[in-house]
Coordinates of C-alpha atoms and ligand atoms in Angstrom, one line a residue:
Chain C
M1115 CA 45.5 -0.2 8.9
E1116 CA 44.9 0.9 5.1
L1117 CA 44.4 -2.5 4.2
L1118 CA 41.5 -2.4 6.7
L1119 CA 40.0 1.1 5.3
Q1120 CA 40.7 -0.5 2.1
Q1121 CA 38.4 -2.9 2.8
I1122 CA 36.0 -0.7 4.4
A1123 CA 35.7 1.6 1.2
N1124 CA 35.3 -1.9 -1.2
G1125 CA 32.8 -3.5 1.5
L1126 CA 30.9 -0.2 0.7
S1127 CA 30.3 -0.6 -2.7
L1128 CA 29.6 -3.7 -2.3
G1129 CA 27.4 -3.3 -0.3
M1130 CA 25.3 -0.7 -2.5
A1131 CA 24.8 -3.5 -4.8
Y1132 CA 23.3 -5.8 -1.4
A1133 CA 21.4 -2.5 -0.4
L1134 CA 20.2 -2.0 -3.9
V1135 CA 18.6 -5.4 -4.3
A1136 CA 17.2 -5.5 -0.9
L1137 CA 15.8 -2.3 -0.7
G1138 CA 13.4 -4.1 -4.0
L1139 CA 12.7 -7.3 -1.9
T1140 CA 12.2 -4.9 0.9
L1141 CA 9.3 -2.7 -1.0
V1142 CA 7.7 -6.0 -3.0
F1143 CA 7.2 -7.4 0.8
G1144 CA 5.8 -3.9 2.0
V1145 CA 4.2 -3.7 -0.5
L1146 CA 2.3 -6.9 -1.8
H1147 CA 2.7 -8.9 1.9
V1148 CA 4.5 -11.4 -0.9
V1149 CA 8.0 -12.8 -0.2
N1150 CA 9.9 -12.6 -4.4
F1151 CA 12.4 -15.8 -4.9
A1152 CA 13.1 -14.8 -7.9
H1153 CA 14.5 -11.2 -6.9
G1154 CA 18.2 -12.0 -6.9
E1155 CA 17.4 -12.8 -10.5
F1156 CA 16.9 -9.4 -11.7
Y1157 CA 20.1 -8.6 -10.6
M1158 CA 21.8 -11.5 -12.3
L1159 CA 19.8 -10.2 -15.5
G1160 CA 20.6 -6.5 -14.7
A1161 CA 24.2 -8.1 -15.0
L1162 CA 23.5 -10.1 -18.3
V1163 CA 22.2 -7.5 -20.6
T1164 CA 24.7 -5.0 -19.2
V1165 CA 27.9 -7.1 -20.6
L1166 CA 25.8 -7.9 -23.6
V1167 CA 25.3 -5.0 -24.6
V1168 CA 28.6 -4.2 -23.8
K1169 CA 30.2 -6.7 -25.6
S1170 CA 28.3 -7.7 -28.6
L1171 CA 26.5 -4.1 -29.6
G1172 CA 30.1 -1.7 -28.4
L1173 CA 28.3 0.6 -27.2
P1174 CA 28.6 2.4 -23.9
Y1175 CA 28.7 1.0 -20.7
I1176 CA 26.6 3.8 -19.5
V1177 CA 24.4 3.6 -22.2
A1178 CA 24.0 -0.8 -21.8
L1179 CA 23.6 0.4 -17.7
L1180 CA 20.4 2.3 -18.7
I1181 CA 19.0 -0.9 -21.3
A1182 CA 19.2 -3.1 -18.2
I1183 CA 16.7 -1.2 -15.9
V1184 CA 13.9 -0.4 -19.0
L1185 CA 14.5 -4.6 -19.6
V1186 CA 15.1 -5.9 -16.4
S1187 CA 11.9 -4.0 -15.4
A1188 CA 9.7 -5.7 -18.6
V1189 CA 11.0 -9.4 -17.1
A1190 CA 9.9 -7.6 -13.9
W1191 CA 6.1 -6.7 -15.3
V1192 CA 5.8 -9.9 -17.5
M1193 CA 6.6 -12.3 -14.1
D1194 CA 4.5 -9.8 -12.0
I1195 CA 1.4 -10.8 -14.8
V1196 CA 2.0 -14.5 -14.5
A1197 CA 3.5 -15.6 -11.6
V1198 CA 2.8 -12.8 -9.1
S1199 CA -0.6 -11.4 -9.4
P1200 CA -2.6 -14.2 -10.4
V1201 CA -1.2 -16.0 -7.5
A1202 CA -1.2 -13.5 -4.7
R1203 CA -4.8 -13.0 -5.3
K1204 CA -6.1 -16.3 -4.5
P1205 CA -6.6 -16.9 -1.0
G1206 CA -3.2 -18.2 1.1
G1207 CA -1.4 -17.0 -2.2
D1208 CA 0.7 -14.9 -0.4
Q1209 CA 2.2 -18.4 0.2
I1210 CA 2.2 -20.2 -2.9
V1211 CA 3.9 -16.9 -4.5
L1212 CA 7.0 -18.6 -3.0
V1213 CA 6.9 -21.4 -4.8
S1214 CA 5.0 -20.1 -8.5
T1215 CA 8.4 -16.9 -7.8
Y1216 CA 11.0 -19.7 -7.3
A1217 CA 10.1 -21.4 -10.3
A1218 CA 10.2 -18.4 -12.9
G1219 CA 13.5 -18.1 -11.1
L1220 CA 14.6 -21.0 -11.9
I1221 CA 13.2 -20.9 -15.4
I1222 CA 15.0 -17.9 -15.9
V1223 CA 18.5 -19.0 -14.9
E1224 CA 18.0 -22.3 -16.6
T1225 CA 17.2 -20.0 -19.8
V1226 CA 20.0 -17.9 -19.3
L1227 CA 22.5 -21.4 -19.2
A1228 CA 20.8 -22.9 -21.9
A1229 CA 21.6 -19.5 -24.2
I1230 CA 25.3 -18.3 -23.3
G1231 CA 26.2 -21.1 -21.2
P1232 CA 28.1 -21.1 -17.0
T1233 CA 31.6 -19.3 -18.4
P1234 CA 31.6 -15.8 -16.7
I1235 CA 31.5 -12.7 -19.0
A1236 CA 33.7 -9.8 -17.5
V1237 CA 32.7 -6.2 -18.6
S1238 CA 35.1 -2.9 -18.1
G1239 CA 32.9 0.1 -16.4
F1240 CA 34.5 3.6 -15.9
S1241 CA 38.4 2.8 -16.0
G1242 CA 40.3 5.3 -13.3
I1243 CA 41.0 5.0 -9.7
V1244 CA 40.9 7.9 -7.2
H1245 CA 43.1 8.1 -3.9
F1246 CA 41.1 9.6 -0.8
G1247 CA 44.4 9.7 1.1
S1248 CA 45.7 6.9 1.7
V1249 CA 42.9 4.5 0.0
V1250 CA 42.7 3.6 -3.4
L1251 CA 38.9 3.2 -5.2
T1252 CA 39.1 2.3 -8.6
M1253 CA 36.5 5.3 -10.7
H1254 CA 34.6 2.6 -10.9
R1255 CA 32.9 1.8 -7.2
V1256 CA 33.2 5.2 -6.7
F1257 CA 30.7 5.9 -9.1
M1258 CA 28.3 2.8 -8.3
F1259 CA 28.7 4.0 -4.2
A1260 CA 27.0 8.0 -6.3
A1261 CA 24.7 5.8 -8.4
G1262 CA 23.4 4.1 -5.2
I1263 CA 23.0 7.1 -3.1
V1264 CA 21.3 9.1 -6.2
M1265 CA 19.1 5.7 -6.5
I1266 CA 18.2 6.3 -2.8
C1267 CA 17.4 9.4 -2.9
G1268 CA 15.3 9.5 -5.8
L1269 CA 13.3 6.9 -4.3
Y1270 CA 13.3 8.7 -1.2
M1271 CA 11.7 12.0 -3.3
L1272 CA 9.4 9.7 -5.3
F1273 CA 7.9 8.4 -1.9
T1274 CA 8.0 11.4 -0.4
R1275 CA 6.6 14.0 -3.0
T1276 CA 4.7 12.1 -5.2
N1277 CA 0.9 10.7 -5.4
F1278 CA 2.1 7.6 -6.7
G1279 CA 4.4 7.1 -3.6
R1280 CA 2.1 8.1 -1.5
S1281 CA -0.1 5.8 -2.7
L1282 CA 2.5 3.2 -2.7
R1283 CA 2.8 3.4 1.6
A1284 CA -0.8 3.8 1.4
V1285 CA -1.0 0.0 -0.2
A1286 CA 1.8 -0.6 1.7
Q1287 CA 0.1 -0.1 5.1
S1288 CA -3.6 -0.8 4.1
D1289 CA -4.6 -2.7 1.5
Y1290 CA -8.6 -2.3 2.2
A1291 CA -7.9 1.6 3.6
A1292 CA -6.6 2.4 0.0
K1293 CA -9.1 0.8 -2.1
V1294 CA -11.9 2.6 0.3
V1295 CA -10.4 5.8 -0.8
G1296 CA -9.9 4.6 -4.5
I1297 CA -6.7 3.9 -5.1
D1298 CA -6.2 1.0 -7.7
V1299 CA -4.0 -1.4 -5.6
E1300 CA -3.5 -3.5 -8.3
R1301 CA -2.3 -0.9 -10.4
I1302 CA 0.4 0.2 -7.4
K1303 CA 1.2 -3.8 -6.6
T1304 CA 2.5 -4.4 -10.6
L1305 CA 4.6 -0.7 -10.9
T1306 CA 5.8 -1.8 -7.3
F1307 CA 7.0 -4.9 -8.6
V1308 CA 8.4 -3.3 -12.1
L1309 CA 10.1 -0.5 -9.7
A1310 CA 11.2 -3.2 -7.2
G1311 CA 13.4 -5.3 -10.9
G1312 CA 14.2 -1.7 -12.0
I1313 CA 16.1 -0.9 -8.8
A1314 CA 17.3 -5.4 -8.8
G1315 CA 18.5 -4.4 -13.0
L1316 CA 20.7 -1.1 -12.1
A1317 CA 22.1 -3.3 -9.5
G1318 CA 22.9 -6.1 -11.7
G1319 CA 24.3 -3.6 -14.3
L1320 CA 26.6 -1.6 -12.0
I1321 CA 28.5 -4.4 -10.0
A1322 CA 29.3 -6.9 -13.6
P1323 CA 32.0 -4.5 -14.0
I1324 CA 33.3 -5.6 -10.1
I1325 CA 32.2 -8.8 -9.9
T1326 CA 32.0 -10.3 -13.6
F1327 CA 28.8 -11.9 -14.5
N1328 CA 28.2 -15.2 -14.1
A1329 CA 24.5 -16.8 -14.4
T1330 CA 24.2 -18.0 -10.7
M1331 CA 25.1 -14.8 -9.5
G1332 CA 21.4 -14.2 -8.8
L1333 CA 20.9 -17.0 -6.3
H1334 CA 23.4 -15.8 -4.0
A1335 CA 22.6 -12.0 -4.5
G1336 CA 18.8 -12.8 -3.8
I1337 CA 20.1 -14.8 -0.5
H1338 CA 22.0 -12.0 0.4
A1339 CA 19.5 -9.3 0.5
F1340 CA 17.0 -11.9 2.2
V1341 CA 19.4 -11.8 4.7
V1342 CA 19.7 -8.0 4.6
V1343 CA 15.9 -7.0 4.6
V1344 CA 15.5 -9.7 7.8
I1345 CA 18.1 -7.9 9.9
G1346 CA 16.6 -4.8 8.5
S1347 CA 13.1 -5.1 9.7
M1348 CA 11.0 -6.9 6.3
G1349 CA 9.8 -4.1 4.5
S1350 CA 12.0 -1.7 6.2
I1351 CA 13.5 1.0 3.6
P1352 CA 16.2 2.5 5.8
G1353 CA 16.7 -0.9 7.3
A1354 CA 18.1 -2.4 3.7
V1355 CA 19.5 0.9 2.9
V1356 CA 21.9 0.7 6.3
C1357 CA 22.1 -3.1 6.8
G1358 CA 23.0 -3.9 2.7
L1359 CA 25.9 -1.3 3.4
S1360 CA 26.1 -2.3 6.4
L1361 CA 26.6 -6.6 5.3
G1362 CA 29.3 -5.3 2.2
M1363 CA 31.6 -3.9 4.8
I1364 CA 31.6 -6.2 7.7
E1365 CA 32.2 -8.9 5.3
S1366 CA 35.0 -7.5 2.6
V1367 CA 36.2 -6.5 6.3
L1368 CA 36.1 -10.3 7.9
S1369 CA 37.4 -12.1 4.7
I1370 CA 40.7 -10.1 5.4
F1371 CA 40.8 -12.8 8.3
L1372 CA 38.9 -16.0 7.4
G1373 CA 38.6 -15.7 3.6
Q1374 CA 35.4 -15.3 1.5
H1375 CA 33.7 -18.1 2.5
V1376 CA 33.7 -18.4 6.1
A1377 CA 32.7 -14.5 6.1
A1378 CA 29.7 -15.6 4.0
T1379 CA 28.6 -18.6 6.7
L1380 CA 29.1 -15.9 9.3
I1381 CA 26.8 -13.4 7.8
Y1382 CA 24.2 -16.5 7.7
S1383 CA 24.7 -17.5 11.6
L1384 CA 23.8 -13.3 12.0
L1385 CA 20.4 -14.0 10.2
L1386 CA 19.9 -16.6 12.3
V1387 CA 20.6 -15.0 15.4
T1388 CA 19.1 -12.4 14.5
L1389 CA 16.1 -14.8 13.6
F1390 CA 16.2 -15.8 17.3
V1391 CA 17.3 -13.0 19.5
R1392 CA 15.4 -10.2 17.7
P1393 CA 12.3 -11.5 14.7
Q1394 CA 11.0 -8.5 13.9
G1395 CA 14.6 -7.2 13.0
L1396 CA 16.6 -4.1 14.0
F1397 CA 14.7 -1.4 12.3
Q1398 CA 11.2 -2.4 12.8
G1399 CA 7.8 -0.9 11.4
A1400 CA 6.5 -1.2 8.2
L1401 CA 7.4 0.2 4.8
R1402 CA 6.1 4.1 5.6
Chain I
M1455 CA -29.4 9.7 -7.2
L1456 CA -28.5 6.8 -6.4
E1457 CA -30.8 4.1 -6.5
L1458 CA -29.9 0.2 -5.4
R1459 CA -31.8 -2.3 -7.6
D1460 CA -32.4 -5.7 -6.3
L1461 CA -29.2 -5.8 -4.8
S1462 CA -27.8 -8.6 -3.2
L1463 CA -24.5 -10.4 -1.3
N1464 CA -23.1 -13.8 -0.7
Y1465 CA -19.8 -14.2 0.8
G1466 CA -19.1 -17.7 -0.1
S1467 CA -22.8 -19.0 0.4
I1468 CA -23.5 -17.0 3.4
P1469 CA -26.1 -14.3 2.2
A1470 CA -25.8 -10.7 3.7
V1471 CA -27.6 -8.8 1.4
R1472 CA -30.9 -10.0 -0.3
G1473 CA -32.9 -8.3 -2.8
L1474 CA -32.4 -4.7 -1.7
T1475 CA -33.6 -2.1 -3.2
V1476 CA -32.9 1.3 -2.4
R1477 CA -33.1 5.3 -3.4
V1478 CA -31.4 8.2 -1.8
G1479 CA -32.9 11.6 -3.3
P1480 CA -29.8 14.6 -4.6
G1481 CA -29.5 16.7 -1.3
E1482 CA -30.9 13.5 0.4
V1483 CA -29.9 12.0 3.9
V1484 CA -31.0 8.5 4.4
A1485 CA -29.9 6.2 7.4
L1486 CA -29.5 2.4 7.3
I1487 CA -30.4 0.9 10.3
G1488 CA -30.8 -2.5 11.6
A1489 CA -29.7 -4.3 14.2
N1490 CA -25.7 -6.5 13.8
G1491 CA -25.1 -8.5 11.0
A1492 CA -28.4 -7.0 9.7
G1493 CA -26.6 -6.2 5.9
K1494 CA -25.1 -2.5 6.3
T1495 CA -21.3 -2.5 5.7
S1496 CA -22.4 -5.0 3.3
T1497 CA -24.4 -2.7 1.0
L1498 CA -22.2 0.3 1.4
K1499 CA -19.5 -1.6 0.0
A1500 CA -21.0 -3.3 -2.4
V1501 CA -21.6 0.5 -3.6
L1502 CA -18.5 1.4 -3.5
G1503 CA -17.8 -2.0 -5.3
L1504 CA -15.7 -3.3 -2.5
E1505 CA -17.9 -6.6 -2.6
N1506 CA -19.1 -8.1 -5.8
A1507 CA -22.9 -8.1 -5.7
K1508 CA -25.6 -9.0 -7.6
G1509 CA -28.2 -6.9 -9.2
S1510 CA -27.7 -3.0 -9.8
V1511 CA -26.3 -0.1 -8.7
V1512 CA -26.8 3.4 -10.3
L1513 CA -26.0 6.7 -10.2
D1514 CA -27.4 9.8 -11.4
G1515 CA -29.0 7.5 -13.9
V1516 CA -25.4 5.4 -14.6
A1517 CA -24.5 1.8 -14.1
L1518 CA -21.6 1.8 -11.8
D1519 CA -21.4 -2.3 -12.1
K1520 CA -18.8 -2.5 -14.6
L1521 CA -17.0 0.2 -12.8
P1522 CA -14.2 -0.4 -10.5
T1523 CA -14.0 0.7 -6.8
P1524 CA -11.4 4.0 -8.2
A1525 CA -14.4 4.5 -10.8
R1526 CA -16.2 4.2 -8.5
V1527 CA -15.0 7.2 -6.4
L1528 CA -14.0 9.2 -9.2
A1529 CA -18.3 9.3 -10.2
G1530 CA -18.1 10.8 -6.6
I1531 CA -19.3 8.4 -4.6
S1532 CA -17.1 8.2 -1.1
L1533 CA -16.8 6.2 2.0
S1534 CA -16.3 6.8 5.7
P1535 CA -15.8 2.8 6.4
E1536 CA -16.5 0.9 10.0
G1537 CA -13.7 0.7 11.7
R1538 CA -12.4 4.1 10.4
H1539 CA -8.9 2.7 8.6
V1540 CA -7.2 5.6 8.4
F1541 CA -3.2 4.9 7.5
P1542 CA -1.5 4.6 10.7
Q1543 CA 1.8 5.9 10.1
M1544 CA 0.7 8.5 8.0
S1545 CA 0.4 12.4 8.9
V1546 CA -3.4 13.8 9.4
E1547 CA -2.7 15.9 6.4
E1548 CA -1.3 13.1 4.3
N1549 CA -4.2 11.3 5.7
L1550 CA -6.4 14.1 4.2
L1551 CA -4.7 14.3 0.9
L1552 CA -5.6 10.3 0.1
G1553 CA -9.5 11.4 0.5
L1554 CA -8.1 13.1 -3.0
T1555 CA -6.6 9.9 -5.0
A1556 CA -9.0 9.6 -8.0
R1557 CA -9.3 12.9 -8.2
T1558 CA -7.1 16.3 -10.0
R1559 CA -6.3 18.2 -7.1
P1560 CA -5.2 21.5 -7.9
Q1561 CA -7.2 22.5 -5.2
A1562 CA -6.0 20.2 -2.3
G1563 CA -4.7 23.2 0.0
S1564 CA -8.3 25.0 0.1
L1565 CA -9.8 21.4 0.6
T1566 CA -7.6 20.7 3.5
Q1567 CA -8.1 23.8 4.7
E1568 CA -11.9 23.6 5.0
M1569 CA -11.6 20.1 6.7
Y1570 CA -9.4 21.9 9.0
A1571 CA -12.3 24.0 9.9
L1572 CA -14.7 21.8 10.3
F1573 CA -12.5 20.1 12.7
P1574 CA -10.4 21.7 14.4
R1575 CA -9.1 18.5 16.3
L1576 CA -7.8 17.7 13.4
Y1577 CA -6.1 20.8 12.4
E1578 CA -4.1 20.8 16.2
R1579 CA -2.6 17.4 15.4
A1580 CA -1.9 18.0 11.1
S1581 CA 1.3 16.2 11.3
Q1582 CA 1.1 13.8 13.7
K1583 CA 1.0 10.1 12.9
A1584 CA -2.9 8.9 12.4
G1585 CA -1.7 5.7 14.3
S1586 CA -1.5 7.7 17.4
L1587 CA -4.7 9.5 17.3
S1588 CA -7.1 8.8 19.7
G1589 CA -9.8 7.2 18.3
G1590 CA -12.4 9.6 17.9
E1591 CA -9.9 11.6 16.8
Q1592 CA -9.5 8.6 14.3
Q1593 CA -12.8 8.6 13.3
M1594 CA -13.0 12.9 12.6
L1595 CA -10.4 11.9 10.1
A1596 CA -11.8 9.3 8.5
I1597 CA -15.0 11.5 7.6
A1598 CA -13.0 14.6 6.8
R1599 CA -11.2 12.2 4.4
A1600 CA -14.1 10.8 2.6
L1601 CA -15.2 14.5 2.3
M1602 CA -12.0 15.7 1.0
S1603 CA -13.1 14.2 -2.1
S1604 CA -16.2 16.3 -2.6
P1605 CA -18.7 13.2 -3.4
K1606 CA -21.8 14.0 -4.5
L1607 CA -23.0 10.6 -2.5
L1608 CA -21.0 10.5 0.9
M1609 CA -21.6 7.2 2.9
L1610 CA -21.2 6.9 6.6
D1611 CA -20.2 3.5 7.9
E1612 CA -21.4 4.1 12.3
P1613 CA -19.5 7.7 12.5
T1614 CA -21.0 8.4 15.7
L1615 CA -18.9 5.1 17.2
G1616 CA -16.8 6.7 20.0
L1617 CA -17.2 10.1 19.8
A1618 CA -18.2 12.3 22.4
P1619 CA -21.8 14.1 22.2
I1620 CA -20.5 17.5 21.2
I1621 CA -18.6 15.6 18.1
V1622 CA -22.0 13.9 17.4
S1623 CA -24.1 17.1 17.1
Q1624 CA -21.6 18.7 15.4
L1625 CA -21.7 15.6 12.9
R1626 CA -25.1 16.7 12.2
V1627 CA -24.4 20.3 11.0
I1628 CA -21.3 19.3 9.2
I1629 CA -24.5 16.1 7.5
G1630 CA -26.7 19.3 7.4
T1631 CA -24.2 21.8 5.6
L1632 CA -23.8 19.2 3.1
K1633 CA -27.9 18.7 2.1
A1634 CA -27.4 21.8 1.9
R1635 CA -24.8 21.6 -0.8
G1636 CA -26.8 19.5 -2.7
T1637 CA -24.9 16.1 -1.3
S1638 CA -26.5 13.0 -0.8
V1639 CA -25.9 11.0 2.2
L1640 CA -26.1 7.5 3.5
L1641 CA -25.5 6.6 6.9
A1642 CA -25.6 3.4 8.3
E1643 CA -26.1 3.4 12.2
Q1644 CA -26.3 1.2 16.0
N1645 CA -27.2 3.8 16.7
A1646 CA -30.9 4.6 15.3
E1647 CA -32.0 7.6 17.8
M1648 CA -29.2 9.4 16.0
A1649 CA -30.3 8.3 13.0
L1650 CA -33.0 9.0 12.9
A1651 CA -32.9 12.6 14.3
C1652 CA -31.0 13.5 11.3
T1653 CA -31.6 12.1 8.6
D1654 CA -35.2 12.2 5.6
R1655 CA -36.1 8.9 5.1
A1656 CA -35.0 5.7 6.5
Y1657 CA -34.4 1.9 5.7
V1658 CA -34.8 -0.5 8.3
L1659 CA -32.8 -3.4 7.6
E1660 CA -33.3 -7.6 9.0
N1661 CA -31.5 -10.0 7.4
G1662 CA -30.3 -8.3 4.4
K1663 CA -33.8 -7.3 3.2
V1664 CA -35.4 -4.0 3.7
A1665 CA -38.3 -4.4 6.9
K1666 CA -39.5 -1.0 7.0
E1667 CA -38.5 1.8 5.1
G1668 CA -40.2 5.0 5.5
L1669 CA -39.5 9.2 7.0
S1670 CA -37.3 9.2 9.4
R1671 CA -39.6 11.2 11.6
E1672 CA -42.3 8.6 10.9
L1673 CA -40.3 6.0 12.1
S1674 CA -39.0 7.6 15.1
Q1675 CA -43.0 7.3 16.2
D1676 CA -43.1 3.9 14.6
P1677 CA -44.5 1.4 17.8
A1678 CA -42.2 -1.9 16.7
V1679 CA -39.7 0.6 15.7
R1680 CA -38.8 2.1 19.0
A1681 CA -39.4 -1.2 20.7
A1682 CA -36.8 -2.5 18.2
Y1683 CA -34.8 -0.4 17.7
L1684 CA -35.0 3.0 20.3
G1685 CA -35.0 0.5 23.5
L1686 CA -38.2 2.0 24.3
G1687 CA -41.9 0.6 25.1
E1688 CA -44.8 1.1 22.9
G1689 CA -46.2 3.2 26.3
D1690 CA -42.8 5.0 27.0
E1691 CA -42.2 9.1 27.1
E1692 CA -38.6 10.0 26.1
Ligands
LIG588 N1 -16.1 -10.5 4.6 C1 -17.1 -11.3 5.7 N2 -16.9 -13.0 5.2 C2 -18.7 -14.0 5.7 N3 -19.0 -13.3 6.0 C3 -19.6 -11.7 6.4 C4 -18.6 -10.9 5.9 N4 -18.6 -9.8 6.2 C5 -19.8 -9.8 6.7 N5 -20.5 -10.9 6.5 C6 -22.0 -12.0 7.2 O1 -23.0 -10.6 6.5 C7 -23.7 -10.5 7.2 C8 -23.4 -8.7 7.5 O2 -22.6 -8.0 7.4 P1 -22.7 -6.8 8.0 O3 -21.5 -6.3 8.2 O4 -22.9 -6.3 6.8 O5 -23.9 -6.0 8.8 P2 -24.1 -4.9 9.6 O6 -25.6 -4.8 9.5 O7 -23.2 -4.0 9.3 O8 -23.7 -4.7 11.3 P3 -23.0 -4.2 12.5 O9 -24.0 -3.4 12.7 O10 -22.7 -4.6 13.4 O11 -21.9 -3.7 11.7 C9 -23.2 -10.9 9.1 O12 -23.7 -11.8 9.1 C10 -21.8 -11.4 8.5 O13 -21.5 -12.3 9.3
LIG589 MG1 -21.7 -2.5 9.8

């Protein structure tokens, strides 16, 4: 029982990382109507920047995290300019974006491998432990969960209370109507892509002290995010958050009994079952 | 006010608008009438920059041809599009606020109140999702949304489609009020009878060209127009 509670608690922080990565993916799908196959690489880059800033520059972890958000947002912006908006604008471009972002993702991974190699790099986040009854969590996991909650609440405010958020939802619901009322649709799409990159960068920076950085971590995260987004309904933000957290917990709990690889396999099977039984996902309805 | 000079628009190799010249004066209410596919919607889209057209769109002496849609909306043009295109998952109120997108909005509150006064139906539905409104209510919302930016030129594309007669006559009153305020209105209508009855001048489009133009009062007496668009033969009485 204690082990179970412990794994649920651990799963929540892992799930928060999934939720944040999935959130960006679903946001991009909801607003740009494309699937970004390189999205997981933003997460990897977030972890990389955090690790490098702490190790090489000796700056505090929290500063590294902020730098990661900024730099990864910048990378996302460049990717949008190079591999997304010019491609998506063409007829049938939403399909071609799959390939162009896949290529961009490979370029990122290979570049990182060439520059720093495949060796995992560890970094420490916040030290200390916290007791919740019999459950013991590292301070860092608690911080990670809290940071995720703050991010999600911030996004909620952004979407519901600001002009940018309202315009973003307008574009998600109808490109054409958004153009008619004078929204700069291309700009909103670019900003959405950058925002999604920044959120993934934060997630990567948050997870780095927990799973140690390696250059291929983005691939794994990207696939997980994809599972979360499909199960949680493409384009649904609540779906991404709830399914991300659940998936983290399920994976964490299952790994007690089945080992990590079997747990992951089960989760991918869940994807297939969802596609078969309820292809629109559990949280139908587009981004609101 | 608004001048379209030799405006042409092709969809690929299909011409939709061919060398259109149209003028709308300040405070003038002008109709574009014509059969299905005559090019009315395409003309309005070209004016707002939603499609790339050749020729020139001039508003108050300034050529808008290089400007993207958001800048044209800012310059004072707004459109209630054919097919309504409201934001289905947003409330009526949010839809109205989106009509202000391109503008500063300290007066947002009073503008929405103004719209609710014009369309009490929308007030009753203020927090309802636009997608769950009836067709006619969505049409009112599309018109109100276009009015939110206090445009210099309001373009209405098939605004009476699906509206009950009482709302149509209300719309005519609204158009009259706008006219008195100096707002110009360009009305694209399938319903030629209604369009000619509530406008000052009209252009009859055929295959993307102006086939006839003149005062609406006179056009509605024109035998050819009556036969083709008002469903009335030459000898018929209304
Ligand atoms: N997106 C498009 N792609 C290709 N052809 C188009 C497109 N939109 C319109 N057309 C063509 O352009 C011509 C003019 O269409 P338009 O919609 O402007 O007509 P309309 O006068 O508004 O007709 P209606 O009264 O039916 O609304 C039509 O022949 C139509 O088939
Ligand atoms: Mg039309």
